[in-house]
Coordinates of C-alpha atoms and ligand atoms in Angstrom, one line a residue:
M150 CA 30.3 -22.0 -33.4
L151 CA 28.4 -20.7 -30.3
A152 CA 29.1 -17.1 -29.4
K153 CA 29.9 -18.4 -25.9
N154 CA 32.8 -20.4 -27.4
G155 CA 34.1 -17.5 -29.5
G156 CA 31.8 -17.8 -32.5
T157 CA 30.0 -14.9 -34.1
P158 CA 26.8 -14.0 -32.2
V159 CA 23.6 -14.1 -34.1
R160 CA 22.8 -10.6 -33.1
T161 CA 25.0 -7.7 -32.1
K162 CA 22.4 -4.9 -32.3
P163 CA 20.6 -4.0 -29.0
W164 CA 17.5 -6.0 -28.2
V165 CA 14.0 -4.5 -27.8
P166 CA 13.1 -1.5 -25.7
P167 CA 12.3 -2.3 -22.0
F168 CA 8.8 -0.8 -22.1
I169 CA 5.8 -1.5 -24.3
S170 CA 3.7 1.5 -23.0
T171 CA 6.0 4.4 -23.1
E172 CA 7.4 3.5 -26.5
E173 CA 4.0 4.5 -28.0
F174 CA 4.1 8.1 -26.6
N175 CA 3.6 10.6 -29.3
E176 CA 1.5 13.8 -30.0
I177 CA -1.7 12.0 -29.0
E178 CA -0.5 11.6 -25.4
R179 CA 0.8 15.2 -25.4
E180 CA -2.5 16.6 -26.7
H181 CA -4.6 14.7 -24.1
V182 CA -2.4 15.8 -21.2
L183 CA -2.0 19.4 -22.4
N184 CA -5.7 19.6 -22.8
V185 CA -6.2 18.9 -19.1
L186 CA -3.7 21.6 -18.2
Q187 CA -5.5 24.0 -20.5
K188 CA -8.8 23.2 -18.8
K189 CA -7.2 23.8 -15.4
R190 CA -9.3 20.9 -14.1
V191 CA -7.1 18.3 -12.6
F192 CA -9.4 17.0 -9.9
R193 CA -11.7 14.3 -11.1
F194 CA -14.7 15.2 -8.9
Y195 CA -14.6 19.0 -9.2
D196 CA -18.3 19.8 -9.8
K197 CA -17.7 21.9 -12.9
G198 CA -17.6 19.6 -15.8
L199 CA -18.1 16.5 -13.8
E200 CA -19.8 14.7 -16.6
E201 CA -17.0 15.1 -19.1
S202 CA -14.2 14.3 -16.6
E203 CA -11.3 12.4 -18.2
A204 CA -11.6 9.7 -15.5
A205 CA -15.3 9.2 -16.3
R206 CA -14.4 8.8 -19.9
L207 CA -11.7 6.3 -19.1
E208 CA -14.2 4.3 -17.1
Q209 CA -16.6 4.4 -20.0
M210 CA -13.9 3.2 -22.3
Y211 CA -13.1 0.2 -20.1
R212 CA -16.8 -0.6 -19.6
G213 CA -17.0 -0.7 -23.4
R214 CA -13.9 -2.8 -23.8
T215 CA -14.9 -5.4 -21.3
N216 CA -18.7 -5.4 -21.8
T217 CA -19.3 -4.4 -18.2
S218 CA -21.8 -1.9 -16.7
Y219 CA -19.6 -0.2 -14.2
G220 CA -16.0 1.1 -14.1
L221 CA -14.0 2.7 -11.3
A222 CA -10.8 4.6 -12.1
V223 CA -8.2 4.4 -9.3
N224 CA -4.6 5.3 -8.7
S225 CA -3.1 1.8 -9.1
G226 CA -3.7 -1.8 -9.9
T227 CA -3.3 -2.7 -6.3
S228 CA -6.0 -0.2 -5.4
A229 CA -8.2 -1.7 -8.0
L230 CA -7.8 -5.2 -6.4
V231 CA -8.4 -3.9 -2.9
S232 CA -11.5 -1.9 -4.1
A233 CA -12.9 -5.1 -5.8
L234 CA -12.3 -7.2 -2.7
V235 CA -13.9 -4.7 -0.3
G236 CA -16.6 -4.0 -2.9
A237 CA -17.4 -7.7 -2.9
G238 CA -17.8 -7.7 0.9
I239 CA -14.6 -9.7 1.5
G240 CA -12.8 -8.9 4.8
P241 CA -11.7 -10.4 8.2
G242 CA -12.3 -14.1 8.5
D243 CA -12.3 -14.8 4.7
E244 CA -9.8 -16.7 2.6
V245 CA -9.0 -15.6 -0.9
I246 CA -7.1 -18.0 -3.3
V247 CA -4.2 -16.6 -5.3
P248 CA -1.6 -18.3 -7.6
A249 CA 2.0 -18.9 -6.5
Y250 CA 3.2 -16.9 -9.5
T251 CA 1.9 -13.3 -9.5
Y252 CA 3.1 -9.9 -8.5
I253 CA 3.2 -9.7 -4.7
A254 CA 0.5 -7.0 -5.0
T255 CA -2.2 -9.6 -5.6
A256 CA -1.5 -11.2 -2.2
A257 CA -0.9 -7.8 -0.5
A258 CA -4.4 -6.6 -1.7
V259 CA -6.0 -9.5 0.0
L260 CA -4.2 -8.6 3.2
I261 CA -5.1 -4.9 2.9
A262 CA -8.7 -6.0 2.7
R263 CA -7.9 -7.9 5.9
A264 CA -8.6 -11.3 4.4
V265 CA -6.2 -14.2 4.3
P266 CA -4.4 -15.2 1.0
V267 CA -4.2 -18.9 0.2
I268 CA -1.4 -19.7 -2.3
V269 CA -1.9 -22.4 -4.9
E270 CA 0.1 -24.0 -7.6
I271 CA 0.4 -22.8 -11.2
D272 CA 0.6 -25.3 -14.1
D273 CA 2.5 -25.2 -17.4
T274 CA 0.4 -22.2 -18.6
L275 CA 2.2 -20.3 -15.8
T276 CA -1.3 -19.4 -14.5
M277 CA -3.4 -20.8 -11.7
D278 CA -3.9 -24.6 -11.9
P279 CA -7.7 -25.0 -11.7
S280 CA -7.4 -28.3 -9.8
A281 CA -5.1 -26.8 -7.2
F282 CA -7.6 -24.0 -6.9
E283 CA -10.4 -26.4 -6.2
A284 CA -8.4 -28.5 -3.7
A285 CA -7.6 -25.3 -1.7
I286 CA -11.2 -24.3 -1.1
T287 CA -12.3 -24.4 2.6
S288 CA -15.5 -23.3 4.3
Y289 CA -13.7 -19.9 4.7
T290 CA -13.0 -19.3 1.1
K291 CA -14.9 -16.4 -0.4
A292 CA -13.0 -15.5 -3.5
V293 CA -10.4 -16.5 -6.1
I294 CA -8.1 -14.2 -8.0
P295 CA -7.0 -15.7 -11.3
V296 CA -4.0 -13.7 -12.6
H297 CA -3.5 -13.5 -16.4
M298 CA 0.3 -13.6 -16.0
R299 CA 2.6 -12.2 -18.7
G300 CA -0.4 -11.6 -20.9
T301 CA -1.4 -15.3 -20.9
P302 CA -5.2 -15.8 -20.4
C303 CA -6.0 -18.1 -17.5
Q304 CA -8.1 -21.3 -18.0
M305 CA -11.3 -19.3 -17.4
D306 CA -13.8 -22.0 -18.3
E307 CA -12.4 -24.4 -15.6
I308 CA -11.9 -21.6 -13.0
L309 CA -15.4 -20.2 -13.5
E310 CA -17.0 -23.6 -13.4
I311 CA -15.3 -24.4 -10.1
A312 CA -16.0 -21.0 -8.6
R313 CA -19.7 -21.1 -9.6
R314 CA -20.1 -24.6 -8.0
H315 CA -18.6 -23.3 -4.8
Q316 CA -20.3 -19.9 -5.0
L317 CA -17.0 -18.0 -4.9
V318 CA -16.4 -14.5 -6.1
V319 CA -14.0 -14.3 -9.1
I320 CA -11.8 -11.3 -9.3
E321 CA -9.6 -11.2 -12.4
D322 CA -6.2 -9.7 -12.1
V323 CA -5.7 -8.3 -15.6
A324 CA -2.7 -6.0 -14.6
Q325 CA -0.4 -7.8 -17.0
A326 CA -2.9 -8.7 -19.7
N327 CA -4.7 -5.5 -20.8
G328 CA -5.9 -6.1 -24.3
G329 CA -6.0 -9.9 -23.9
S330 CA -9.0 -12.1 -24.4
Y331 CA -10.2 -15.7 -23.8
K332 CA -12.3 -17.5 -26.4
G333 CA -13.2 -14.2 -28.1
R334 CA -14.2 -12.3 -25.0
P335 CA -12.0 -9.6 -23.5
L336 CA -10.2 -10.3 -20.2
G337 CA -11.6 -8.5 -17.2
G338 CA -15.3 -9.1 -18.0
F339 CA -15.5 -12.8 -16.9
G340 CA -15.6 -12.6 -13.1
E341 CA -17.5 -10.5 -10.6
A342 CA -14.7 -7.9 -11.1
G343 CA -11.7 -7.3 -13.3
C344 CA -8.7 -5.2 -12.2
F345 CA -6.3 -3.4 -14.5
S346 CA -3.0 -1.5 -13.8
F347 CA -1.6 1.4 -15.8
Q348 CA 1.8 1.4 -14.2
Q349 CA 4.8 1.8 -16.6
Y350 CA 5.6 -1.9 -17.0
K351 CA 2.1 -2.7 -18.2
V352 CA 0.7 -2.8 -21.7
V353 CA -0.5 0.8 -21.4
T354 CA 0.4 3.4 -18.8
S355 CA -0.9 6.5 -17.1
G356 CA 2.2 6.8 -15.0
E357 CA 0.4 5.2 -12.1
G358 CA -3.2 4.1 -12.3
G359 CA -5.7 1.3 -12.3
M360 CA -9.3 0.4 -13.3
M361 CA -11.9 -1.9 -11.8
V362 CA -14.8 -3.1 -13.8
T363 CA -17.9 -5.0 -12.7
N364 CA -21.5 -5.7 -13.6
I365 CA -22.7 -5.7 -10.0
P366 CA -24.0 -2.3 -8.7
E367 CA -23.5 -3.1 -5.0
L368 CA -19.9 -4.1 -5.7
H369 CA -19.3 -1.0 -7.6
A370 CA -21.0 1.3 -5.0
R371 CA -19.0 -0.3 -2.2
A372 CA -15.7 -0.1 -4.2
S373 CA -16.5 3.6 -4.8
V374 CA -17.0 4.2 -1.1
Y375 CA -13.7 2.5 -0.4
H376 CA -11.8 4.3 -3.1
D377 CA -12.7 7.7 -1.6
C378 CA -13.7 8.3 2.0
A379 CA -15.7 11.3 0.9
V380 CA -17.2 10.0 -2.3
S381 CA -20.8 10.6 -1.3
F382 CA -20.1 14.3 -0.9
W383 CA -18.9 14.9 -4.5
G384 CA -22.4 14.9 -6.0
V385 CA -21.8 11.8 -8.0
E386 CA -24.8 9.5 -8.5
P387 CA -24.0 6.1 -6.8
S388 CA -24.7 3.0 -8.9
T389 CA -27.0 1.9 -6.0
K390 CA -27.5 3.0 -2.5
V391 CA -25.1 1.3 0.0
E392 CA -24.2 2.2 3.6
S393 CA -21.0 4.3 3.9
F394 CA -17.9 3.2 5.7
A395 CA -14.4 4.5 6.0
G396 CA -12.4 4.3 2.8
E397 CA -9.0 5.5 1.6
N398 CA -8.1 7.8 -1.2
Y399 CA -7.5 5.9 -4.4
R400 CA -8.7 8.6 -6.7
M401 CA -7.2 9.0 -10.1
S402 CA -6.1 12.5 -11.3
E403 CA -7.4 14.0 -14.5
I404 CA -3.8 14.0 -15.9
Q405 CA -3.4 10.3 -15.3
A406 CA -6.8 9.7 -16.8
A407 CA -6.0 11.7 -19.9
L408 CA -2.7 9.8 -20.4
G409 CA -4.6 6.6 -19.8
L410 CA -7.2 7.5 -22.5
A411 CA -4.5 8.3 -25.0
Q412 CA -2.7 5.1 -24.3
S413 CA -5.7 2.9 -24.1
G414 CA -6.9 4.0 -27.5
K415 CA -3.8 2.2 -28.8
I416 CA -4.2 -1.1 -27.1
D417 CA -5.6 -3.0 -30.0
S418 CA -3.0 -1.7 -32.3
V419 CA -0.2 -2.6 -29.9
V420 CA -1.6 -6.1 -29.2
G421 CA -2.1 -6.7 -32.9
R422 CA 1.6 -5.9 -33.6
L423 CA 2.7 -8.1 -30.6
H424 CA 0.5 -10.9 -31.8
S425 CA 2.1 -11.0 -35.3
V426 CA 5.6 -10.8 -33.8
K427 CA 5.0 -13.7 -31.4
K428 CA 3.3 -15.8 -34.1
K429 CA 6.2 -15.4 -36.4
I430 CA 8.7 -16.5 -33.8
I431 CA 6.5 -19.4 -32.6
D432 CA 6.1 -20.6 -36.2
G433 CA 9.9 -20.5 -36.5
I434 CA 10.7 -22.4 -33.4
Q435 CA 7.8 -24.8 -33.2
S436 CA 9.8 -27.8 -34.3
V437 CA 13.0 -27.0 -32.4
G438 CA 14.0 -30.1 -30.4
G439 CA 14.8 -30.0 -26.7
I440 CA 12.5 -27.1 -25.8
Q441 CA 8.9 -27.1 -25.0
L442 CA 6.7 -24.0 -25.6
Q443 CA 4.6 -22.6 -22.7
R444 CA 1.0 -23.9 -23.0
V445 CA -1.2 -20.9 -23.7
P446 CA -4.9 -21.6 -23.0
D447 CA -6.1 -19.4 -25.9
P448 CA -3.2 -18.3 -28.2
D449 CA -5.5 -15.9 -30.0
G450 CA -6.1 -14.0 -26.8
D451 CA -2.5 -14.0 -25.7
V452 CA -1.2 -10.4 -25.3
S453 CA 2.0 -11.9 -26.7
Y454 CA 4.8 -9.8 -25.2
S455 CA 6.4 -12.8 -23.6
L456 CA 7.9 -15.8 -25.2
V457 CA 8.4 -18.7 -22.7
F458 CA 9.7 -22.2 -23.3
Y459 CA 10.7 -25.0 -20.9
L460 CA 13.9 -27.0 -20.8
P461 CA 13.9 -30.5 -19.3
D462 CA 15.4 -29.2 -16.0
G463 CA 16.6 -26.1 -14.2
E464 CA 20.3 -26.7 -14.9
K465 CA 19.7 -27.0 -18.7
A466 CA 17.5 -23.9 -18.6
S467 CA 20.3 -21.9 -17.0
K468 CA 22.8 -23.1 -19.5
F469 CA 20.4 -22.4 -22.4
S470 CA 19.7 -19.0 -21.0
E471 CA 23.4 -18.1 -20.8
L472 CA 24.1 -19.4 -24.3
L473 CA 21.1 -17.5 -25.8
A474 CA 22.2 -14.3 -24.1
A475 CA 25.7 -14.7 -25.6
E476 CA 24.0 -14.9 -29.0
G477 CA 22.7 -11.4 -28.4
I478 CA 19.1 -12.3 -27.2
P479 CA 18.7 -11.1 -23.6
N480 CA 16.4 -13.5 -21.6
G481 CA 16.1 -15.0 -18.2
T482 CA 15.1 -18.1 -16.4
I483 CA 12.1 -17.1 -14.3
H484 CA 13.1 -18.7 -11.0
N485 CA 16.7 -18.9 -9.6
N486 CA 17.9 -16.2 -11.8
G487 CA 20.0 -14.6 -9.1
F488 CA 17.5 -12.1 -7.5
A489 CA 14.5 -12.3 -5.3
D490 CA 11.8 -12.1 -7.9
R491 CA 8.7 -10.6 -6.2
H492 CA 6.4 -12.4 -8.6
I493 CA 7.2 -15.7 -6.9
Y494 CA 5.6 -16.6 -3.6
V495 CA 8.9 -17.8 -2.0
N496 CA 9.9 -14.1 -1.9
W497 CA 6.7 -12.8 -0.3
D498 CA 8.3 -12.6 3.1
Y499 CA 5.5 -10.8 5.0
V500 CA 3.0 -13.2 3.7
L501 CA 5.0 -16.4 4.5
E502 CA 5.8 -15.0 7.9
K503 CA 2.2 -13.8 8.5
R504 CA 3.5 -10.4 9.4
G505 CA 1.1 -7.4 9.8
S506 CA 1.9 -3.8 10.3
T507 CA 1.5 -4.4 14.0
P508 CA 1.4 -7.8 15.8
N509 CA -2.1 -7.4 17.0
D510 CA -5.1 -8.4 14.9
T511 CA -3.5 -9.3 11.7
P512 CA -5.7 -11.0 9.1
W513 CA -4.3 -14.4 10.4
N514 CA -4.7 -13.9 14.2
C515 CA -7.8 -11.8 14.4
A516 CA -10.8 -13.2 16.2
S517 CA -12.9 -13.5 13.0
Y518 CA -10.5 -15.9 11.3
K519 CA -11.2 -19.5 12.2
G520 CA -9.2 -21.1 9.4
N521 CA -5.6 -22.3 9.7
V522 CA -3.7 -21.5 6.5
Q523 CA -0.1 -22.6 6.5
Y524 CA 2.7 -21.3 4.3
S525 CA 6.2 -22.5 3.6
K526 CA 8.8 -21.9 0.9
D527 CA 8.3 -25.4 -0.4
M528 CA 4.5 -25.4 -0.4
C529 CA 4.2 -25.1 -4.3
P530 CA 7.0 -27.4 -5.6
R531 CA 5.4 -27.8 -9.0
S532 CA 5.4 -24.0 -9.5
L533 CA 9.0 -23.7 -8.6
E534 CA 10.0 -26.6 -10.8
L535 CA 8.2 -25.1 -13.8
L536 CA 9.5 -21.6 -13.2
G537 CA 13.0 -23.0 -12.7
R538 CA 13.2 -24.6 -16.1
A539 CA 11.4 -21.8 -18.0
V540 CA 13.3 -19.4 -20.2
S541 CA 11.6 -16.2 -21.1
V542 CA 12.4 -13.7 -23.9
A543 CA 10.7 -10.3 -23.9
L544 CA 9.0 -9.3 -27.1
H545 CA 8.1 -5.9 -28.3
Q546 CA 5.6 -4.4 -30.8
S547 CA 8.4 -2.6 -32.6
M548 CA 10.1 -5.8 -33.6
T549 CA 10.9 -6.1 -37.3
E550 CA 11.0 -9.2 -39.5
E551 CA 14.8 -9.2 -38.9
D552 CA 14.4 -9.0 -35.1
C553 CA 12.1 -11.9 -35.2
Q554 CA 14.4 -13.9 -37.4
D555 CA 17.3 -13.2 -35.0
A556 CA 15.4 -14.6 -32.1
I557 CA 14.5 -17.7 -34.2
D558 CA 18.0 -18.2 -35.4
A559 CA 19.6 -17.8 -32.0
I560 CA 17.1 -20.2 -30.3
K561 CA 17.7 -22.7 -33.0
K562 CA 21.4 -22.3 -32.9
V563 CA 21.6 -22.8 -29.1
A564 CA 19.3 -25.8 -29.2
E565 CA 21.3 -27.5 -32.0
H566 CA 24.7 -26.8 -30.6
S567 CA 24.2 -27.3 -26.9
F568 CA 24.1 -30.5 -25.0
V569 CA 20.4 -29.8 -24.6
V570 CA 19.3 -31.7 -27.7
K571 CA 21.6 -34.6 -27.1
N572 CA 20.5 -35.1 -23.5
A573 CA 16.9 -34.4 -24.1
T574 CA 14.7 -37.2 -23.1
D575 CA 11.6 -36.1 -25.0
Ligands
PLP793 C1 1.5 -4.7 -11.6 C2 0.7 -5.7 -11.0 C3 -0.3 -5.4 -10.0 C4 -0.3 -4.1 -9.3 O1 -0.4 -2.9 -10.1 P1 0.2 -1.5 -9.5 O2 -0.4 -0.6 -10.5 O3 1.6 -1.6 -9.6 O4 -0.4 -1.4 -8.1 C5 -1.1 -6.4 -9.6 N1 -1.1 -7.6 -10.1 C6 -0.2 -7.9 -11.1 C7 -0.2 -9.3 -11.6 C8 0.7 -7.0 -11.5 O5 1.6 -7.3 -12.5

């Protein structure tokens, strides 16, 4: 009998820890951070020991991981995106295409660069629909930001092909997919720039932090200028000479960089464990009737901390979600789960209402912008429909054989007992 109706739940033990990153903390992180304290060198650009700075080593590591020539350590994933956009010369008058399902920071970064975000539909991969991307291109479009949401690699072949044909800059948002790949190549190295976040909810953390990688010297040099309004004074060799302009302060501290180095050394091990966990569960629920697994463009490159499947409609998804939770497997429908999820465009209030920090000269009403982008809560119905009938279960690298089996058994049990199977049309 279903636990909801008084039966024994499949699982009574607590589910997985909430964080991937911090669960890996051990003496390696401690040593790296303590070493910085011992060196008494916490400012990245202090001229003594500049070459061996932790931030420089972190950049080197990400260049290596993504096969790119330049890295820029910054203080957040948002800063990495802004630096990439400004680095690519994107600003007032330009449109940048973003998916309807991404953390609000992706759209905010476009606005901070004073460009206009254009929101497009996702498809059943939960990432940008390439045909929606192409349909949204106007004469003002300068860039596209494919977002590898929940560790799922985007359909990069299609996106790159469209972008090349229209001569658009591609900035990959890898904030949620550090360690992922697409057709054997690491995410972050496909477009003109790749942007990572090291915030606690991501695969690895430095407390706060981010990284931008690129192969383009001008993009890197301009991003460096923007990430530090005084960068040219620190005695660092620029990747190429560019004219200076006012920037912010997005610098990463040496403590963050040291933590980032310790954590990033573990990515492949963490992703390897996640991969085998997800594979086990997928194998176990592959043939369960009534549910349809999320389409993943390259399952081998999936970071694999998120299990998503679709029910035929939102009502069935809510019911399934509730029954599964009662069996001891916490989960959620992605849309309409009772709170304003800031990963879904309908909740990006300042974007939809075109609100700047002051009413004058916002990216939308400034003289340089000649386009006429429109937003509304129902502009991406397909995305809302998909998110509304998606059920997600968080996976963790610490999951044992037994944990995986519990997830399989609970999903099977709910699918078999509930009305879902009987009413399913496919
Ligand atoms: C977390 C996140 C960001 C922003 O990273 P911060 O480090 O929090 O600034 C950007 N895009 C996506 C998809 C994210 O998940």
